[in-house]
PDB file of C-alpha atoms and ligand atoms in Angstrom:
ATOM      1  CA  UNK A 186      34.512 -40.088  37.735  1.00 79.00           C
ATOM      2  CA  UNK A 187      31.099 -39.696  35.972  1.00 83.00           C
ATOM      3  CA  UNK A 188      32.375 -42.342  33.514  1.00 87.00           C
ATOM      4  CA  UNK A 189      32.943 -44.820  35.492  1.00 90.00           C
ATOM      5  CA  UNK A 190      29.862 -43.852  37.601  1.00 89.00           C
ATOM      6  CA  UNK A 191      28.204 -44.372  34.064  1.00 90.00           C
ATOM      7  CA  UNK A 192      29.560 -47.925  33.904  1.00 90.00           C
ATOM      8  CA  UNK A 193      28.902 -49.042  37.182  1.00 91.00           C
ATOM      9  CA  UNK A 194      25.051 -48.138  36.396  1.00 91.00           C
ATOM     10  CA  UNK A 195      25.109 -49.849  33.250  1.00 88.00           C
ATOM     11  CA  UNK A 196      26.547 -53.013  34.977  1.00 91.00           C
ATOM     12  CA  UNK A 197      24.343 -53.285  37.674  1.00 90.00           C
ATOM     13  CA  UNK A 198      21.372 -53.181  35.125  1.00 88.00           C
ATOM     14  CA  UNK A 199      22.835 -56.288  33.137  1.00 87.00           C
ATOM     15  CA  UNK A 200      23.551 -57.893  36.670  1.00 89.00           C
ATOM     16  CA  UNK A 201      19.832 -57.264  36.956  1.00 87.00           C
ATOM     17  CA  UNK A 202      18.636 -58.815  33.789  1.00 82.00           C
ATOM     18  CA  UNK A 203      21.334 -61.605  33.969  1.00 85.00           C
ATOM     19  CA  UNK A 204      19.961 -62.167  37.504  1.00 86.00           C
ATOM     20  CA  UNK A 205      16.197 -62.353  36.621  1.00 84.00           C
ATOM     21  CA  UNK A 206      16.891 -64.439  33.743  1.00 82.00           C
ATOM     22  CA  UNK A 207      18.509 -66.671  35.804  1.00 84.00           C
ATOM     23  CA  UNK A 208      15.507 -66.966  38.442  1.00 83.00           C
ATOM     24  CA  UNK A 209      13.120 -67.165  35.431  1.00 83.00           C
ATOM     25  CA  UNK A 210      15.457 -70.300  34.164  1.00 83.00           C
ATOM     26  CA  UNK A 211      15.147 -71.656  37.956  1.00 82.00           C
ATOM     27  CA  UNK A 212      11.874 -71.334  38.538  1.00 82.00           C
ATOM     28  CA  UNK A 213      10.146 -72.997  35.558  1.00 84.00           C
ATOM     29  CA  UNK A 214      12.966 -75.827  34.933  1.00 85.00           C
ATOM     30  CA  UNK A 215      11.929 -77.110  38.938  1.00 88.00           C
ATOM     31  CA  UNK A 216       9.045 -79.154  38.162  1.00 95.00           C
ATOM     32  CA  UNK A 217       8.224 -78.514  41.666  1.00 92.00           C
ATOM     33  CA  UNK A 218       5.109 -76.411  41.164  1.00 93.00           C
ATOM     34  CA  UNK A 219       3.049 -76.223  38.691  1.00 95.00           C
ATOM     35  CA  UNK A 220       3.463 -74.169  35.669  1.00 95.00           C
ATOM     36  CA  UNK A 221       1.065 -71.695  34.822  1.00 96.00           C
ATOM     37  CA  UNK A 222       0.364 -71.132  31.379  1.00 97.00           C
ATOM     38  CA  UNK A 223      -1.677 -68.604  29.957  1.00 97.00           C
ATOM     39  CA  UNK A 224      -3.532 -68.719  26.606  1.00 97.00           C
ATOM     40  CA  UNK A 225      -3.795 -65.244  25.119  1.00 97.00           C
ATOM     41  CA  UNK A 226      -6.174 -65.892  21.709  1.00 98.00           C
ATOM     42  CA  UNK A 227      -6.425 -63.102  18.936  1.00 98.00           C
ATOM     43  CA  UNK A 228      -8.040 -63.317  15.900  1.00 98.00           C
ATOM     44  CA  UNK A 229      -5.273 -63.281  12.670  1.00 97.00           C
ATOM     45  CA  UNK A 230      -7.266 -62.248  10.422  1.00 95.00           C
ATOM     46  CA  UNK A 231     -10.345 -60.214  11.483  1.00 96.00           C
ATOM     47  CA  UNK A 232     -11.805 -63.071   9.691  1.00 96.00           C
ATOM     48  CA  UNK A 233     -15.466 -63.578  10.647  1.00 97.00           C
ATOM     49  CA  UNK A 234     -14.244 -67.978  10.960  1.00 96.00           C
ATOM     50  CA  UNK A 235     -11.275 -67.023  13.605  1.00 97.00           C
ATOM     51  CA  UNK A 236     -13.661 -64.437  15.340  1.00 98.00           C
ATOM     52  CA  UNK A 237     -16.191 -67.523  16.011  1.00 97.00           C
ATOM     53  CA  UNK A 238     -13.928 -70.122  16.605  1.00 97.00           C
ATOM     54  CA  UNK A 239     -11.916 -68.091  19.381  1.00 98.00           C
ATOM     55  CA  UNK A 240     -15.156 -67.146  21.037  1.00 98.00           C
ATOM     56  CA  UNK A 241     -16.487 -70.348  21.216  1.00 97.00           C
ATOM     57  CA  UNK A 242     -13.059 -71.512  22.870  1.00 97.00           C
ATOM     58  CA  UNK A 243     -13.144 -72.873  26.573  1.00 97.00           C
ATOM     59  CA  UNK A 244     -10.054 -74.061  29.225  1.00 96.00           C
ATOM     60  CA  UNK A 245     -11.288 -77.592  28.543  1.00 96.00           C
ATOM     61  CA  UNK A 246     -10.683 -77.295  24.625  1.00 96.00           C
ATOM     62  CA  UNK A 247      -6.505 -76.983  26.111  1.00 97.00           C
ATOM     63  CA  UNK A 248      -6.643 -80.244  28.581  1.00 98.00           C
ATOM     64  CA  UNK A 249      -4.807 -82.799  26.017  1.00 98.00           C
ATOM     65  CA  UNK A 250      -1.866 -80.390  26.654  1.00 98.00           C
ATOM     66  CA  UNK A 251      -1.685 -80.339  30.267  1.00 98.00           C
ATOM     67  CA  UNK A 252      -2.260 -84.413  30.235  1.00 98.00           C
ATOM     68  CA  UNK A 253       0.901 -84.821  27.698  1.00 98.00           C
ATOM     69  CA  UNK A 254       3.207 -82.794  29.844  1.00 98.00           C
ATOM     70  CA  UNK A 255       2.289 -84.940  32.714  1.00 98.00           C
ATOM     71  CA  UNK A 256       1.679 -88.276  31.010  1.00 98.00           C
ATOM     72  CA  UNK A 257       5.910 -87.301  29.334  1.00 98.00           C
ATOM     73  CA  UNK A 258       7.088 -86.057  32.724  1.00 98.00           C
ATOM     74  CA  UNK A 259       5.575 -89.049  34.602  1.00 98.00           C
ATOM     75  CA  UNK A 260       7.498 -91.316  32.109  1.00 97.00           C
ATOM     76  CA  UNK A 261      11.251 -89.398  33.457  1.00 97.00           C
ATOM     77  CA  UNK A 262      10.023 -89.504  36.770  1.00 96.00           C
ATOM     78  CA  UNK A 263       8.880 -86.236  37.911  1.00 96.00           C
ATOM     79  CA  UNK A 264       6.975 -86.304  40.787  1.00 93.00           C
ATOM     80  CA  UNK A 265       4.366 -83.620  40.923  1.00 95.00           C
ATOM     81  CA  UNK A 266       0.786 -84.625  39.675  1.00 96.00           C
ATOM     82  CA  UNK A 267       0.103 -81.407  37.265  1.00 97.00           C
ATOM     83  CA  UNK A 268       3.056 -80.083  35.588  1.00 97.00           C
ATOM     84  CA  UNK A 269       1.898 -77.732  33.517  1.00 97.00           C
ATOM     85  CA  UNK A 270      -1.621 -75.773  34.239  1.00 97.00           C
ATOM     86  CA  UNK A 271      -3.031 -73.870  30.878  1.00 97.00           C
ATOM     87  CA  UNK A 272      -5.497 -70.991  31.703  1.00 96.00           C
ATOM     88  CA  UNK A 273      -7.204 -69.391  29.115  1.00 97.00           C
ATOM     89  CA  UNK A 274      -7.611 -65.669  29.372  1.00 96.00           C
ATOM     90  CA  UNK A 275      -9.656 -63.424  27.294  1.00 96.00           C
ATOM     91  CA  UNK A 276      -9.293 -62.340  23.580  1.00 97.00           C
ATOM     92  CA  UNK A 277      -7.002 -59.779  22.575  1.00 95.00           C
ATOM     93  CA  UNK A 278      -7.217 -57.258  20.428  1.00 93.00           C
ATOM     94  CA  UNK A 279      -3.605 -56.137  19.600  1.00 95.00           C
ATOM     95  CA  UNK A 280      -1.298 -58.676  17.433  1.00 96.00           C
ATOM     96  CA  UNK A 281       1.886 -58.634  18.891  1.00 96.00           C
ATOM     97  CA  UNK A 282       4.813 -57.838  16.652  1.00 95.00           C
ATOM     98  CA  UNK A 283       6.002 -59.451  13.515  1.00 92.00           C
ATOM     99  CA  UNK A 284       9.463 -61.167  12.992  1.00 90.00           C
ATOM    100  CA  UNK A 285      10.351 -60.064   9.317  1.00 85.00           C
ATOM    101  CA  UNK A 286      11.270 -63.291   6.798  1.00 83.00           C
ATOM    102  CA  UNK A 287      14.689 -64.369   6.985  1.00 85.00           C
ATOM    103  CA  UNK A 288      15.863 -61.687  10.052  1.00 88.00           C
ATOM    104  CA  UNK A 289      19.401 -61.432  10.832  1.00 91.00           C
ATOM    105  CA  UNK A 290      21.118 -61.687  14.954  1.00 91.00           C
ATOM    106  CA  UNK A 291      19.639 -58.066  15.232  1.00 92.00           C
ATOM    107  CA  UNK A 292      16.297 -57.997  13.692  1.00 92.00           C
ATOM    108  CA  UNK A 293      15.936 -60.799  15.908  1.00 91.00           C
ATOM    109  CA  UNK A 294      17.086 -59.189  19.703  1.00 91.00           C
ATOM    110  CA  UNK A 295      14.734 -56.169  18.337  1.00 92.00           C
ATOM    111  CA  UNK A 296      11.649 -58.674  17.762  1.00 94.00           C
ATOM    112  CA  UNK A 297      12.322 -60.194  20.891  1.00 91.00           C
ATOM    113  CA  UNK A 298      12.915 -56.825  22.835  1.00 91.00           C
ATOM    114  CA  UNK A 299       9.569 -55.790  21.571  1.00 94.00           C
ATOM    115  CA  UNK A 300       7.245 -58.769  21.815  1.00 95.00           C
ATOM    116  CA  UNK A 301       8.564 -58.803  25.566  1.00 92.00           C
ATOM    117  CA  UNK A 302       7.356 -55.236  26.025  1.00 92.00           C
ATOM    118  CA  UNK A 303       4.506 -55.957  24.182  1.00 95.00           C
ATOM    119  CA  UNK A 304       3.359 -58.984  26.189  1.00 94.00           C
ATOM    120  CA  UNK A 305       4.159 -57.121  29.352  1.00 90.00           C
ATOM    121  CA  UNK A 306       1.152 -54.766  28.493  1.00 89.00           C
ATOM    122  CA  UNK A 307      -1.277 -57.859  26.807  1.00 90.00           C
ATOM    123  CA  UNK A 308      -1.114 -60.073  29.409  1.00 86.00           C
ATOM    124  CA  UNK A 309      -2.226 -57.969  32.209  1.00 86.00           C
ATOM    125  CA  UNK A 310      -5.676 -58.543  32.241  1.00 87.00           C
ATOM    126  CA  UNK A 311      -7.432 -56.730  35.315  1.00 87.00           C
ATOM    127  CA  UNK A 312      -9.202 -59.677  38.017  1.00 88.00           C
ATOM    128  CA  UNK A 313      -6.634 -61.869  36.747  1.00 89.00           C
ATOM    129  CA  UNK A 314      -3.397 -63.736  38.479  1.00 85.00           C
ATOM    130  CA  UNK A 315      -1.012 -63.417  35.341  1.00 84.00           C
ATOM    131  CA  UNK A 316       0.710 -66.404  34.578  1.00 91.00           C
ATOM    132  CA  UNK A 317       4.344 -67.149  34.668  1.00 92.00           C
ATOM    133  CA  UNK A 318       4.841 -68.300  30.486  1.00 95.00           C
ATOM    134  CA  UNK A 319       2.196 -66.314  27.926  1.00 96.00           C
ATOM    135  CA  UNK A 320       1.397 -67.826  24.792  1.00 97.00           C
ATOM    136  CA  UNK A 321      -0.391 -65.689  21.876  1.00 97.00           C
ATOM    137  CA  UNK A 322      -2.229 -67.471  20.073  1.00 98.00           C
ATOM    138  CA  UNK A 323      -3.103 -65.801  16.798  1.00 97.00           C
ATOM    139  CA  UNK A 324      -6.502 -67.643  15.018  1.00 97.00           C
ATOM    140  CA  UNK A 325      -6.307 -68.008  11.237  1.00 97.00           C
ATOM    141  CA  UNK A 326      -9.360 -69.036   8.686  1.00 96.00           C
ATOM    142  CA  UNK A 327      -8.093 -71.490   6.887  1.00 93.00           C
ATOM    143  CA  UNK A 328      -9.859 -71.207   3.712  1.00 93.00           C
ATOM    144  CA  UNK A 329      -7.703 -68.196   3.466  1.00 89.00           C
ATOM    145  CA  UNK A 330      -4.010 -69.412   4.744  1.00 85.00           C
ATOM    146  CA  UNK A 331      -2.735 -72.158   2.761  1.00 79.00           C
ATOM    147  CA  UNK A 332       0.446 -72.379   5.586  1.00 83.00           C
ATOM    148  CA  UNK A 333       0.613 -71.068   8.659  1.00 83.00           C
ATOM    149  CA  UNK A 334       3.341 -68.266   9.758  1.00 86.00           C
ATOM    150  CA  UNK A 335       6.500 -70.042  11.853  1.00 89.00           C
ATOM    151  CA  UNK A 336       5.286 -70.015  15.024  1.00 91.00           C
ATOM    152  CA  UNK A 337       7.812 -68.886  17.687  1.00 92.00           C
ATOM    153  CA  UNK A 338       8.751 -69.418  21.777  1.00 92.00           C
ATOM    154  CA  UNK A 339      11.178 -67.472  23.601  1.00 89.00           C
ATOM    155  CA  UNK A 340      13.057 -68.856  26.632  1.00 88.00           C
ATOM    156  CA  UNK A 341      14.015 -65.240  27.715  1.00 85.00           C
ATOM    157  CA  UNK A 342      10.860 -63.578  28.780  1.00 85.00           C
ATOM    158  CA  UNK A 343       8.774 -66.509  28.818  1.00 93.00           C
ATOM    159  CA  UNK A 344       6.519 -65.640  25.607  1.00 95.00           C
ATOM    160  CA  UNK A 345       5.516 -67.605  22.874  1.00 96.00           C
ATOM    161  CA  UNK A 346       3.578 -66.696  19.604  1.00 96.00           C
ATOM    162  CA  UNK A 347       1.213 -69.612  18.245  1.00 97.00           C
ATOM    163  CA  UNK A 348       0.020 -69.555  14.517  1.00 96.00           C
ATOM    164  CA  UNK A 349      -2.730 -71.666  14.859  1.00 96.00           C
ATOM    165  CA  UNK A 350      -6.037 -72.552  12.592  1.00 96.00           C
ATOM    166  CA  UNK A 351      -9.676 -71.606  13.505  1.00 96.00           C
ATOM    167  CA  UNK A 352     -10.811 -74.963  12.471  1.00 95.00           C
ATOM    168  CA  UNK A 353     -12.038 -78.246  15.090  1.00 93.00           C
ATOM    169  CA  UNK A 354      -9.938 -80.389  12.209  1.00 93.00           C
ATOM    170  CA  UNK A 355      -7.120 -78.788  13.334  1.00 94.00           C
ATOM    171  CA  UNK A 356      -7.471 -78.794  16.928  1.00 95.00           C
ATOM    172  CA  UNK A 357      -5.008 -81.689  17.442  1.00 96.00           C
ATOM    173  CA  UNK A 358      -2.216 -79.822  15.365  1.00 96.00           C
ATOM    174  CA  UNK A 359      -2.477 -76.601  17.074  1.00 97.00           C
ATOM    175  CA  UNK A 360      -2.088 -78.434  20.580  1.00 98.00           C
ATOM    176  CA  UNK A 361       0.975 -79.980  19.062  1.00 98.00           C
ATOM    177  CA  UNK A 362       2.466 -76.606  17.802  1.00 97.00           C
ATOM    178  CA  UNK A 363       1.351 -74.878  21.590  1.00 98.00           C
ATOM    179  CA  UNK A 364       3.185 -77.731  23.138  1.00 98.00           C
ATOM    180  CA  UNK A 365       6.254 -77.650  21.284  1.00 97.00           C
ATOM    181  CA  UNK A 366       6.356 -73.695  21.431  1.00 97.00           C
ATOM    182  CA  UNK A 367       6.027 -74.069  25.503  1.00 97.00           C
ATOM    183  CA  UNK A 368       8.807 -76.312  25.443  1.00 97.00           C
ATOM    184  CA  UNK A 369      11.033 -73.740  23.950  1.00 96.00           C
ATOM    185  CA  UNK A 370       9.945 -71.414  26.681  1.00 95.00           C
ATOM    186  CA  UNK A 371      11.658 -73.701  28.995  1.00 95.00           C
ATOM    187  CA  UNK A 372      14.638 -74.585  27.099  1.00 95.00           C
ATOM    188  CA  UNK A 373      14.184 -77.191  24.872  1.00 97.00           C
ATOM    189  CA  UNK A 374      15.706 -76.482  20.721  1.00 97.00           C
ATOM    190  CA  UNK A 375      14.366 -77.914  17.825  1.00 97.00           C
ATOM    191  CA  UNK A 376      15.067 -81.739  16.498  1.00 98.00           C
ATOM    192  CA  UNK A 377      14.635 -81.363  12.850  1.00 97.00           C
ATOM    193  CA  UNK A 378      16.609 -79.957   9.851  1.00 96.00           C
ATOM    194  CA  UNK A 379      15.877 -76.860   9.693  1.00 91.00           C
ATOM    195  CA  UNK A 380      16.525 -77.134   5.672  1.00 93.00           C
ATOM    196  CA  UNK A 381      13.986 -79.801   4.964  1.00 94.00           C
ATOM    197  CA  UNK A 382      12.033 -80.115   7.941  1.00 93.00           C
ATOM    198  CA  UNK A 383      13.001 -83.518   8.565  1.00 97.00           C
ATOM    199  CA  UNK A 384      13.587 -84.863  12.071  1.00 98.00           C
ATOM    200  CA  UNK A 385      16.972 -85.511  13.065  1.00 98.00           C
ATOM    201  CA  UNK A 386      18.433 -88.593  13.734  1.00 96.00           C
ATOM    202  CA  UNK A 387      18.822 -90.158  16.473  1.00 97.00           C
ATOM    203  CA  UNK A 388      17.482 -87.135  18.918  1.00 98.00           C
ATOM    204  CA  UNK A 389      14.832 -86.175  16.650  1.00 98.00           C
ATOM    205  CA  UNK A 390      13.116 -89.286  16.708  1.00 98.00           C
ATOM    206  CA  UNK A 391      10.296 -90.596  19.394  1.00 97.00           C
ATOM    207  CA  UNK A 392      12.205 -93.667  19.563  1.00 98.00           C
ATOM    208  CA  UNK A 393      15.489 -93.911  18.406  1.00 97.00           C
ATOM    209  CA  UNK A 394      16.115 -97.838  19.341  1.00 97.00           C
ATOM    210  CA  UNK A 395      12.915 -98.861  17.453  1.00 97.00           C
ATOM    211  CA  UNK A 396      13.746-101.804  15.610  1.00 96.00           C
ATOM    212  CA  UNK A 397      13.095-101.843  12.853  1.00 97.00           C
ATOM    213  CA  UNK A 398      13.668 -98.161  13.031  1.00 97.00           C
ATOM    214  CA  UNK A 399      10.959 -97.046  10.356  1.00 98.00           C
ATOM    215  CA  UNK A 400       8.401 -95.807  10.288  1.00 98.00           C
ATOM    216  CA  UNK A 401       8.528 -94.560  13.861  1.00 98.00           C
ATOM    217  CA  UNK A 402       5.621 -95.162  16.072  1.00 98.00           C
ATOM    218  CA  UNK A 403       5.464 -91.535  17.467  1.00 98.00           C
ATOM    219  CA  UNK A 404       7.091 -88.334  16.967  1.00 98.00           C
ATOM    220  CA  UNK A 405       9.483 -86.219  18.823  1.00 98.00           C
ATOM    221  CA  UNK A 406       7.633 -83.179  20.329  1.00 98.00           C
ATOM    222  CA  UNK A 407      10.668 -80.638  19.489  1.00 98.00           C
ATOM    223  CA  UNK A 408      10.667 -82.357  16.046  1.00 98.00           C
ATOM    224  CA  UNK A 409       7.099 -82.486  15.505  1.00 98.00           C
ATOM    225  CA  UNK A 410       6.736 -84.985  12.383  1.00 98.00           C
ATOM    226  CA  UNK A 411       7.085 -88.479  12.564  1.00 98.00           C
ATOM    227  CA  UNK A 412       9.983 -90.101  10.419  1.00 98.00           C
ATOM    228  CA  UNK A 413       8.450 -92.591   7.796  1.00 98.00           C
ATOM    229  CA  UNK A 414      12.199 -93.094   6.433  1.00 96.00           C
ATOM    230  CA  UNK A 415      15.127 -90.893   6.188  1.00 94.00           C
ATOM    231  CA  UNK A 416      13.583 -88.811   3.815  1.00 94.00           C
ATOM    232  CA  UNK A 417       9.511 -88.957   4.505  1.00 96.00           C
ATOM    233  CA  UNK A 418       7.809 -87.609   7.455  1.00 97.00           C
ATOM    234  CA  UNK A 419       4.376 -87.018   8.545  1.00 97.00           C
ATOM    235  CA  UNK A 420       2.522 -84.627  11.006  1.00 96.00           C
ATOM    236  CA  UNK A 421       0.665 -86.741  13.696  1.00 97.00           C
ATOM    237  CA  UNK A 422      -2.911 -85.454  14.458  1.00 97.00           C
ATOM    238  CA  UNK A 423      -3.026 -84.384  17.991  1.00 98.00           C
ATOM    239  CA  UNK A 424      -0.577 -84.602  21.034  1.00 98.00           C
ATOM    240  CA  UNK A 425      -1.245 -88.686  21.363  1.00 98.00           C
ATOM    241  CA  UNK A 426       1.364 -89.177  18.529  1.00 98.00           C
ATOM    242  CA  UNK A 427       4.268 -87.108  20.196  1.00 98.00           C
ATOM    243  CA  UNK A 428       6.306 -87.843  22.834  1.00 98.00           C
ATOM    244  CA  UNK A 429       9.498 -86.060  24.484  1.00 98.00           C
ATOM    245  CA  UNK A 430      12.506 -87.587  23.741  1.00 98.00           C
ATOM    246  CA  UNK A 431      15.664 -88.023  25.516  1.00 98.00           C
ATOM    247  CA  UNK A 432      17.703 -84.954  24.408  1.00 98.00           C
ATOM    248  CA  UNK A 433      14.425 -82.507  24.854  1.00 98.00           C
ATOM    249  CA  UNK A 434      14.189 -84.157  28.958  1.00 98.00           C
ATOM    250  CA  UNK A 435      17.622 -83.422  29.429  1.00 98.00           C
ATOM    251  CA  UNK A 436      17.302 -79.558  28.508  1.00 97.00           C
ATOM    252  CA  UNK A 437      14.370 -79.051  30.155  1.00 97.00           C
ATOM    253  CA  UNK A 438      15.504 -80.360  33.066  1.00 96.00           C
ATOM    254  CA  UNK A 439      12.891 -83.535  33.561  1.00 97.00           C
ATOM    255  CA  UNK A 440      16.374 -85.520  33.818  1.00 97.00           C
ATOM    256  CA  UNK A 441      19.851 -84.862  34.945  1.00 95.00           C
ATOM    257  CA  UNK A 442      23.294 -85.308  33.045  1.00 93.00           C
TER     258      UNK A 442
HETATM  259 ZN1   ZN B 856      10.664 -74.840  17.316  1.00 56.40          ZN
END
């Protein structure tokens, strides 16, 4: 009897999460209402360059990526005028877990488990509405990271970790690597090997009935890089050189099958 007492709890709790997964899926795949964004900034680092650069940040320095998510979904025909609204909430001061290199099915549902538990807590920030998807974005000098860490967005739980540079150069990029991190958050999978980092052919590529196909004209936002030929690619330098292709619509729901 207490067994099976013991299962029905345990059911009803993944009923639960099944069933709030399934409203969070809902909810931000509408395109209805506006999606609310948050931008959580920390500083990498504790470099003095990512402390200044992160202060000096304002909502307006995030605009390009609320005008490509409506300039793409205009372009499938979604209605509302705003789809996506960023918000920029104060800095941080705790880094939110780390996914160890190379982490097998596991490592990776513990990572996950824990950055959910950990944005729960960093994203409350008192005066403030929360907002539905959270994106940390953690501030690197430059002159000390060659390469950024893989940057990472989770579809369950809504959260998203940015590895961005504390540097107005690379202002553009990190838009491009928020973007394409939010678009994992609502369901969209990557376009590009994931051996060399080349985008894949056809759904990879911002146009895949260019003619003559290379070098393509823009890149696919899921992606990222811009095929030259089969074998080159290049990063554009802000969001004006991406676009979201077919395949990447379809998941996230801007079309229908
Ligand atoms: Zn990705």
């Amino acid at each position: 009897m207490w067994r099976n007492i013991r299962i029905l709890a345990l059911l009803l709790v993944l009923g639960a999460v099944a069933l709030e997964q399934w409203l969070e899926r809902t909810h931000t795949q509408s395109w209805r209402e506006t999606l609310w964004v948050g931008i959580y900034p920390l500083n990498a680092d504790g470099s003095r360059a990512a402390q200044s650069y992160v202060e000096a940040l304002t909502r307006e320095d995030f605009v390009p990526v609320e005008t490509f998510f409506a300039r793409e979904a205009h372009r499938y025909g979604v209605r509302i005028d705003d789809p996506v609204h960023v918000e920029l909430y104060p800095q941080g001061s705790e880094l939110p877990p780390e996914l160890a290199p190379a982490p097998g099915p596991l490592a990776i549902a513990w990572w996950s488990l824990r950055l959910r538990w950990f944005a729960a807590h960093a994203s409350t920030v008192p005066g403030r509405v929360p907002s539905r998807i959270r994106l940390f974005v953690l501030y690197h000098d430059p002159a000390t990271l060659e390469r950024a860490p893989d940057s990472h967005g989770l579809q369950k739980g809504l959260v998203g970790v940015v590895h961005a540079f504390a540097t107005g150069a690379m202002t553009g990029a990190n838009d491009i690597v928020i973007a394409h991190e939010l678009l994992h958050t609502v369901g969209a999978t990557d376009k590009y090997d994931l051996a060399t980092g080349e985008p894949l052919n056809p759904i990879g590529y911002g146009d895949p009935g260019q003619q003559p196909l290379y070098p393509q004209a823009e890149a696919e936002i899921m992606a990222v890089r811009r095929a030259l030929s089969p074998q080159e690619s290049e990063m554009p330098h802000s969001l004006r050189g991406e676009v979201v292709g077919a395949a990447t619509a379809l998941e996230i729901r801007w079309t229908h099958p």
